[in-house]
Tab-separated table of C-alpha atoms in Angstrom:
chain	number	residue	atom	x	y	z
A	1	MET	CA	21.955	-4.775	-1.681
A	2	ARG	CA	20.723	-3.066	1.277
A	3	TYR	CA	16.789	-2.674	1.355
A	4	ILE	CA	16.000	0.520	3.117
A	5	ILE	CA	11.816	0.417	4.102
A	6	ILE	CA	10.806	3.829	3.991
A	7	GLY	CA	7.217	3.402	6.468
A	8	ALA	CA	7.756	0.515	8.362
A	9	GLY	CA	4.238	0.416	9.358
A	10	ALA	CA	2.322	-3.256	8.616
A	11	ILE	CA	3.533	-3.928	4.995
A	12	GLY	CA	7.051	-2.120	5.349
A	13	ALA	CA	7.846	-4.050	8.287
A	14	THR	CA	6.635	-7.239	7.596
A	15	ILE	CA	8.696	-7.201	3.974
A	16	GLY	CA	11.705	-5.870	5.912
A	17	GLY	CA	11.207	-8.691	8.347
A	18	ARG	CA	11.178	-11.555	6.330
A	19	LEU	CA	14.049	-9.751	3.629
A	20	ALA	CA	15.964	-10.009	7.212
A	21	GLU	CA	15.292	-13.412	7.941
A	22	ALA	CA	16.714	-14.912	5.017
A	23	GLY	CA	19.608	-13.189	4.725
A	24	ALA	CA	19.297	-9.935	3.547
A	25	GLU	CA	20.668	-6.117	4.520
A	26	VAL	CA	17.780	-4.122	5.752
A	27	VAL	CA	17.141	-0.752	7.401
A	28	LEU	CA	13.704	0.313	8.749
A	29	VAL	CA	12.234	3.668	8.140
A	30	ALA	CA	9.938	4.915	11.011
A	31	ARG	CA	9.044	7.529	13.193
A	32	GLY	CA	7.597	8.380	16.668
A	33	ALA	CA	6.587	5.725	19.081
A	34	HIS	CA	6.676	2.917	16.787
A	35	ALA	CA	10.399	4.093	15.643
A	36	GLN	CA	11.084	3.997	19.811
A	37	ALA	CA	9.795	0.633	20.204
A	38	LEU	CA	11.466	-0.757	16.874
A	39	THR	CA	14.854	0.524	18.199
A	40	ALA	CA	14.186	-0.515	21.989
A	41	ASP	CA	12.527	-3.617	21.820
A	42	GLY	CA	12.908	-4.649	18.315
A	43	LEU	CA	10.551	-5.897	15.736
A	44	ARG	CA	7.734	-7.827	16.961
A	45	LEU	CA	7.053	-9.898	13.940
A	46	THR	CA	4.117	-12.861	13.591
A	47	THR	CA	3.988	-14.462	10.881
A	48	ALA	CA	1.720	-17.949	10.339
A	49	ASP	CA	5.242	-19.808	10.908
A	50	GLY	CA	5.208	-18.012	14.550
A	51	ALA	CA	6.528	-15.016	16.718
A	52	ARG	CA	9.926	-13.612	16.876
A	53	VAL	CA	12.032	-10.367	17.670
A	54	HIS	CA	14.506	-8.695	14.520
A	55	ARG	CA	17.028	-6.621	15.889
A	56	ILE	CA	16.980	-4.498	12.834
A	57	PRO	CA	19.089	-1.313	12.579
A	58	VAL	CA	16.100	1.899	12.565
A	59	VAL	CA	16.315	5.200	11.740
A	60	THR	CA	14.145	8.480	11.302
A	61	GLY	CA	15.098	9.737	8.217
A	62	PRO	CA	18.152	9.903	5.571
A	63	ALA	CA	20.474	11.922	8.063
A	64	GLU	CA	20.614	9.494	10.205
A	65	LEU	CA	21.985	6.847	7.882
A	66	GLY	CA	24.393	9.041	6.403
A	67	GLU	CA	25.825	8.601	2.706
A	68	LEU	CA	23.507	6.177	0.770
A	69	ARG	CA	25.535	3.263	-1.445
A	70	PRO	CA	24.965	2.691	-4.748
A	71	ASP	CA	23.531	-0.818	-4.032
A	72	ASP	CA	20.812	0.769	-1.825
A	73	VAL	CA	17.417	0.111	-2.707
A	74	LEU	CA	14.531	2.270	-1.493
A	75	LEU	CA	10.789	0.466	-0.465
A	76	LEU	CA	8.559	2.930	-0.452
A	77	THR	CA	5.953	1.644	1.888
A	78	VAL	CA	4.302	4.606	3.400
A	79	LYS	CA	0.522	6.014	2.521
A	80	THR	CA	0.352	7.547	-0.244
A	81	GLN	CA	-0.752	11.087	1.824
A	82	ASP	CA	2.969	10.736	2.999
A	83	ALA	CA	4.451	9.942	-0.148
A	84	ILE	CA	5.892	13.440	-0.922
A	85	ALA	CA	7.323	13.902	1.711
A	86	ALA	CA	9.119	11.004	1.771
A	87	LEU	CA	10.243	11.461	-1.831
A	88	ASP	CA	11.459	14.601	-0.833
A	89	ALA	CA	13.322	13.873	1.587
A	90	TRP	CA	15.000	10.549	0.360
A	91	GLY	CA	15.000	12.164	-3.313
A	92	ASP	CA	17.906	14.481	-1.520
A	93	ALA	CA	20.027	12.247	0.181
A	94	GLU	CA	23.359	11.740	-1.354
A	95	VAL	CA	24.620	8.401	-2.775
A	96	ALA	CA	28.963	7.689	-2.471
A	97	GLY	CA	30.759	8.333	-5.697
A	98	GLY	CA	28.841	11.075	-6.298
A	99	GLY	CA	24.514	11.905	-7.175
A	100	THR	CA	21.488	11.681	-5.506
A	101	ALA	CA	19.035	8.406	-4.675
A	102	ALA	CA	16.708	10.283	-6.562
A	103	GLN	CA	19.372	10.382	-9.899
A	104	ARG	CA	20.948	6.973	-8.870
A	105	LEU	CA	18.775	4.742	-6.842
A	106	PRO	CA	15.718	2.674	-7.855
A	107	VAL	CA	12.826	3.035	-5.526
A	108	LEU	CA	9.668	0.582	-5.369
A	109	CYS	CA	6.566	2.295	-4.808
A	110	ALA	CA	4.370	-0.929	-2.419
A	111	GLN	CA	1.281	1.301	-1.803
A	112	ASN	CA	-2.212	0.595	-2.724
A	113	GLY	CA	-3.331	3.151	-5.335
A	114	VAL	CA	-1.853	4.181	-8.249
A	115	GLU	CA	-0.825	7.766	-7.348
A	116	SER	CA	2.984	7.209	-6.040
A	117	GLU	CA	4.949	6.179	-9.148
A	118	ARG	CA	3.674	9.140	-10.568
A	119	LEU	CA	5.064	11.316	-7.723
A	120	ALA	CA	7.937	9.109	-7.678
A	121	LEU	CA	8.276	9.585	-11.746
A	122	ARG	CA	8.819	13.312	-11.372
A	123	ARG	CA	11.634	13.374	-8.465
A	124	PHE	CA	13.468	9.829	-9.164
A	125	ALA	CA	14.849	8.160	-12.337
A	126	ARG	CA	14.286	4.440	-11.527
A	127	VAL	CA	10.837	3.894	-10.396
A	128	TYR	CA	9.315	0.276	-9.904
A	129	GLY	CA	5.836	-0.374	-8.857
A	130	VAL	CA	4.411	-3.180	-6.904
A	131	CYS	CA	1.255	-4.743	-6.510
A	132	VAL	CA	0.930	-5.943	-2.513
A	133	TRP	CA	-0.814	-8.913	-1.617
A	134	LEU	CA	-0.221	-9.186	1.865
A	135	PRO	CA	-3.067	-8.686	4.685
A	136	ALA	CA	-1.236	-7.561	7.760
A	137	THR	CA	-2.059	-5.661	10.547
A	138	PHE	CA	-0.192	-3.018	12.522
A	139	LEU	CA	-2.121	-1.612	15.729
A	140	GLU	CA	0.459	-1.078	18.071
A	141	PRO	CA	4.153	0.402	18.365
A	142	GLY	CA	6.515	-2.391	17.293
A	143	VAL	CA	4.072	-4.810	17.174
A	144	VAL	CA	3.210	-6.509	13.470
A	145	SER	CA	1.493	-9.192	12.040
A	146	ALA	CA	1.173	-11.086	8.647
A	147	LEU	CA	-0.675	-14.593	8.914
A	148	CYS	CA	-1.427	-15.644	5.765
A	149	ALA	CA	-0.359	-19.267	4.381
A	150	PRO	CA	1.569	-20.889	2.808
A	151	LEU	CA	3.167	-17.506	1.412
A	152	THR	CA	2.874	-14.357	3.605
A	153	GLY	CA	1.925	-12.428	0.794
A	154	ILE	CA	1.745	-11.814	-3.063
A	155	LEU	CA	3.837	-8.841	-5.123
A	156	HIS	CA	4.076	-8.471	-8.283
A	157	ILE	CA	6.903	-6.334	-9.369
A	158	GLY	CA	7.760	-4.074	-12.523
A	159	LEU	CA	8.473	-0.911	-13.612
A	160	ALA	CA	6.326	2.028	-13.413
A	161	ALA	CA	6.547	2.748	-16.888
A	162	GLY	CA	6.246	-0.248	-18.438
A	163	GLY	CA	8.384	-3.058	-18.565
A	164	ALA	CA	10.828	-5.230	-16.526
A	165	ASP	CA	14.778	-5.362	-15.839
A	166	ALA	CA	17.185	-7.380	-14.107
A	167	ARG	CA	17.185	-5.492	-11.616
A	168	ALA	CA	13.273	-6.071	-10.757
A	169	ARG	CA	14.402	-9.894	-11.179
A	170	ARG	CA	17.516	-9.648	-8.299
A	171	ILE	CA	14.706	-8.047	-5.995
A	172	ALA	CA	12.031	-10.687	-6.769
A	173	ALA	CA	14.900	-13.234	-6.195
A	174	ASP	CA	15.612	-11.891	-2.915
A	175	LEU	CA	11.706	-11.704	-2.007
A	176	GLU	CA	11.249	-14.872	-3.292
A	177	LYS	CA	13.746	-16.471	-0.814
A	178	SER	CA	12.177	-14.380	2.187
A	179	GLY	CA	8.627	-16.169	1.746
A	180	PHE	CA	6.467	-14.396	-0.994
A	181	GLU	CA	5.863	-14.574	-4.556
A	182	ALA	CA	7.075	-12.073	-6.737
A	183	PRO	CA	6.257	-11.992	-9.923
A	184	VAL	CA	8.223	-9.746	-12.486
A	185	VAL	CA	5.536	-8.413	-14.979
A	186	GLU	CA	6.135	-6.071	-17.810
A	187	ASP	CA	2.643	-4.460	-16.851
A	188	VAL	CA	2.580	-3.990	-13.271
A	189	MET	CA	0.177	-1.031	-13.118
A	190	ARG	CA	-2.673	-2.944	-15.106
A	191	TRP	CA	-2.381	-5.317	-11.736
A	192	LYS	CA	-2.306	-2.020	-9.307
A	193	TYR	CA	-5.505	-0.667	-11.307
A	194	ALA	CA	-7.208	-4.235	-10.712
A	195	LYS	CA	-6.364	-3.777	-7.031
A	196	LEU	CA	-7.545	-0.270	-6.551
A	197	LEU	CA	-11.213	-2.106	-7.531
A	198	GLY	CA	-11.204	-4.145	-4.272
A	199	ASN	CA	-9.176	-1.122	-1.981
A	200	LEU	CA	-12.536	0.643	-3.041
A	201	GLY	CA	-13.964	-0.839	-0.134
A	202	ASN	CA	-11.193	0.381	2.633
A	203	ALA	CA	-13.848	3.237	3.346
A	204	ILE	CA	-16.654	1.132	3.766
A	205	GLN	CA	-14.507	-0.536	6.286
A	206	ALA	CA	-13.044	2.070	8.027
A	207	THR	CA	-16.480	3.851	8.795
A	208	THR	CA	-18.838	1.079	9.044
A	209	GLY	CA	-16.693	-1.719	10.439
A	210	PRO	CA	-14.688	-4.768	9.026
A	211	GLU	CA	-18.044	-7.512	10.181
A	212	PRO	CA	-19.132	-9.334	6.889
A	213	ASP	CA	-22.196	-7.252	5.662
A	214	PRO	CA	-24.359	-7.992	2.478
A	215	ALA	CA	-25.388	-3.995	2.235
A	216	LYS	CA	-21.305	-3.380	2.437
A	217	GLY	CA	-20.931	-5.711	-0.493
A	218	ALA	CA	-23.448	-3.710	-2.569
A	219	LEU	CA	-22.151	-0.580	-1.915
A	220	LEU	CA	-18.503	-1.751	-2.585
A	221	LEU	CA	-19.928	-2.834	-5.650
A	222	ARG	CA	-21.484	0.098	-6.917
A	223	ALA	CA	-18.328	2.015	-6.236
A	224	ILE	CA	-16.902	-0.675	-8.645
A	225	ARG	CA	-19.411	0.134	-11.080
A	226	GLU	CA	-18.419	3.224	-11.049
A	227	ALA	CA	-14.604	2.456	-11.252
A	228	LYS	CA	-14.853	0.239	-14.253
A	229	ALA	CA	-16.667	2.516	-16.235
A	230	ALA	CA	-13.963	5.377	-15.283
A	231	PHE	CA	-10.984	3.028	-16.143
A	232	ASP	CA	-13.332	1.869	-19.482
A	233	ALA	CA	-13.676	5.795	-20.431
A	234	ALA	CA	-9.671	6.920	-19.551
A	235	GLY	CA	-8.635	3.599	-21.638
A	236	ILE	CA	-7.235	2.500	-18.413
A	237	ALA	CA	-6.645	-1.588	-18.669
A	238	TYR	CA	-6.548	-3.696	-15.970
A	239	ALA	CA	-6.317	-7.516	-14.544
A	240	SER	CA	-9.067	-9.518	-14.679
A	241	ASP	CA	-10.845	-11.195	-11.922
A	242	ALA	CA	-10.067	-14.578	-13.294
A	243	GLU	CA	-6.033	-13.763	-13.630
A	244	GLN	CA	-5.887	-12.268	-10.383
A	245	SER	CA	-8.004	-15.301	-8.818
A	246	ALA	CA	-5.027	-17.568	-10.812
A	247	ALA	CA	-2.375	-15.633	-9.519
A	248	ARG	CA	-3.301	-15.720	-5.722
A	249	ASP	CA	-5.725	-18.698	-4.961
A	250	GLY	CA	-4.509	-21.366	-2.320
A	251	LYS	CA	-0.802	-18.862	-1.958
A	252	VAL	CA	-2.027	-16.095	0.612
A	253	ASP	CA	-5.253	-17.840	2.694
A	254	GLN	CA	-5.981	-16.175	5.606
A	255	PRO	CA	-7.084	-17.666	8.789
A	256	PRO	CA	-10.552	-16.446	10.128
A	257	GLY	CA	-10.801	-13.222	12.568
A	258	LEU	CA	-8.425	-11.089	11.071
A	259	ARG	CA	-8.794	-7.313	12.047
A	260	GLY	CA	-9.508	-4.505	9.394
A	261	GLY	CA	-7.602	-3.290	6.430
A	262	SER	CA	-5.430	-0.620	6.195
A	263	SER	CA	-7.866	2.213	6.408
A	264	TRP	CA	-9.470	1.002	9.448
A	265	GLN	CA	-5.988	0.271	11.424
A	266	SER	CA	-5.161	4.194	10.468
A	267	LEU	CA	-8.534	5.561	11.884
A	268	HIS	CA	-7.769	2.854	14.939
A	269	ARG	CA	-4.440	4.184	15.675
A	270	GLY	CA	-5.434	7.853	15.179
A	271	THR	CA	-3.308	8.895	12.658
A	272	GLY	CA	-5.356	11.867	11.515
A	273	SER	CA	-5.450	11.025	7.947
A	274	ILE	CA	-6.520	8.091	5.646
A	275	GLU	CA	-5.914	6.979	2.054
A	276	ALA	CA	-9.263	7.868	0.787
A	277	ASP	CA	-8.449	10.354	-1.706
A	278	TYR	CA	-6.113	8.283	-3.198
A	279	LEU	CA	-8.594	5.186	-3.448
A	280	ASN	CA	-12.182	6.883	-4.130
A	281	GLY	CA	-10.283	9.846	-4.905
A	282	GLU	CA	-8.592	8.216	-8.166
A	283	ILE	CA	-11.959	7.517	-9.059
A	284	SER	CA	-13.349	11.001	-8.811
A	285	LEU	CA	-10.358	12.489	-10.611
A	286	LEU	CA	-11.224	9.697	-13.452
A	287	GLY	CA	-14.769	10.067	-13.492
A	288	ARG	CA	-14.398	14.108	-13.474
A	289	LEU	CA	-11.918	13.730	-16.104
A	290	HIS	CA	-13.550	11.317	-18.775
A	291	GLY	CA	-17.546	12.780	-17.777
A	292	ILE	CA	-18.134	9.395	-15.767
A	293	PRO	CA	-20.404	10.393	-12.296
A	294	THR	CA	-18.904	8.603	-9.648
A	295	PRO	CA	-21.329	9.424	-6.307
A	296	VAL	CA	-20.762	6.612	-4.356
A	297	ASN	CA	-16.986	6.955	-4.627
A	298	ASP	CA	-17.492	10.446	-3.885
A	299	THR	CA	-19.442	10.166	-1.105
A	300	LEU	CA	-17.151	7.344	0.360
A	301	ARG	CA	-14.155	9.482	-0.045
A	302	HIS	CA	-15.552	12.462	1.960
A	303	ALA	CA	-16.881	9.930	4.854
A	304	ALA	CA	-13.406	8.201	5.197
A	305	ASN	CA	-11.963	11.795	5.814
A	306	ILE	CA	-14.180	13.489	7.962
A	307	PHE	CA	-13.162	10.032	10.407
A	308	ALA	CA	-9.927	10.480	10.063
A	309	ARG	CA	-9.877	14.459	10.398
A	310	GLU	CA	-12.250	14.796	13.282
A	311	GLY	CA	-10.631	11.279	15.320
A	312	LEU	CA	-13.680	9.238	15.025
A	313	PRO	CA	-13.632	5.313	15.887
A	314	PRO	CA	-13.782	3.347	13.109
A	315	GLY	CA	-17.210	1.759	12.635
A	316	ALA	CA	-18.755	4.501	14.185
A	317	MET	CA	-20.988	5.171	11.149
A	318	SER	CA	-23.841	2.263	10.170
A	319	VAL	CA	-23.978	0.563	6.664
A	320	GLU	CA	-27.711	2.312	6.125
A	321	ASP	CA	-26.716	5.894	7.171
A	322	LEU	CA	-23.705	5.665	4.679
A	323	THR	CA	-25.941	4.161	2.102
A	324	ALA	CA	-28.098	6.730	2.560
A	325	LEU	CA	-25.356	9.289	2.056
A	326	ALA	CA	-24.653	7.342	-1.207
A	327	ASP	CA	-27.960	7.534	-2.759
A	328	GLU	CA	-28.743	11.092	-2.684
A	329	ALA	CA	-25.215	12.028	-3.970
A	330	ALA	CA	-26.315	9.763	-6.782
A	331	ALA	CA	-29.666	11.365	-6.799
A	332	ARG	CA	-28.045	14.479	-6.926
A	333	ALA	CA	-25.535	13.520	-9.910
């Protein structure tokens, strides 16, 4: 199989680089200065094993790659706000022997949140969810680090609509040769909903900074309580804390001093967008559909979007001010 990594940022470049190290055929899809750096200087990837440079083919879109192959696997790692454009561009690409990628090729949604699978299922016949536990950093073009050990990450894989198949197991086998654990599960979305709970804190970290603070922890717990109430009202199952701990403890240990997560990195790079609509906004959506107030998640989504839209630096807000805004929203709810 050839792996086409659509969005070679922190997650995509790490997975692509590790697959290439293990002998898999990989193509990285990137744009702008990042694509230029990858083409000119290679992917400079640092893991717990050290730093190295990977010379991997780079394209900016399907036209540069030409006709796709029947054995291609599309790994979607763009942020969810960029997923529709990517799915539309790659879904219409022609595959050798007839048909389009959307008709014939598998697409794996390896993103935070739970919306990309639904977007993909509207377009692609073969959609897989991937629950990503892979702390990684991408702050400058062409340079990515993923320092967890002993594994680089854990990637649960399964059919987005439920179940698993032989293709998922083949992909998992390639990933497990590449420094990942890749459990094939029948209920991958249950794992992704569980991970979403932790990702509700991305907006807190982006707006108030990555430094630990009890006040930040308290605000996150309030956001999680809202989310669990919304999940329960909607009848949505999610993996328990005990299941998640059993799956990852001692496998993806992070070294001290890592920088902020994906949303913080988006603000640091000045991308102009952030994924809060599909993290905290997912809870707001469920709350409105099922009559559950979600003032904390509403506030976090709104604040993160202001930061992205106005180009504010990450961490420019105090947690006290953010909490006060959430309190005001809760009083109005």
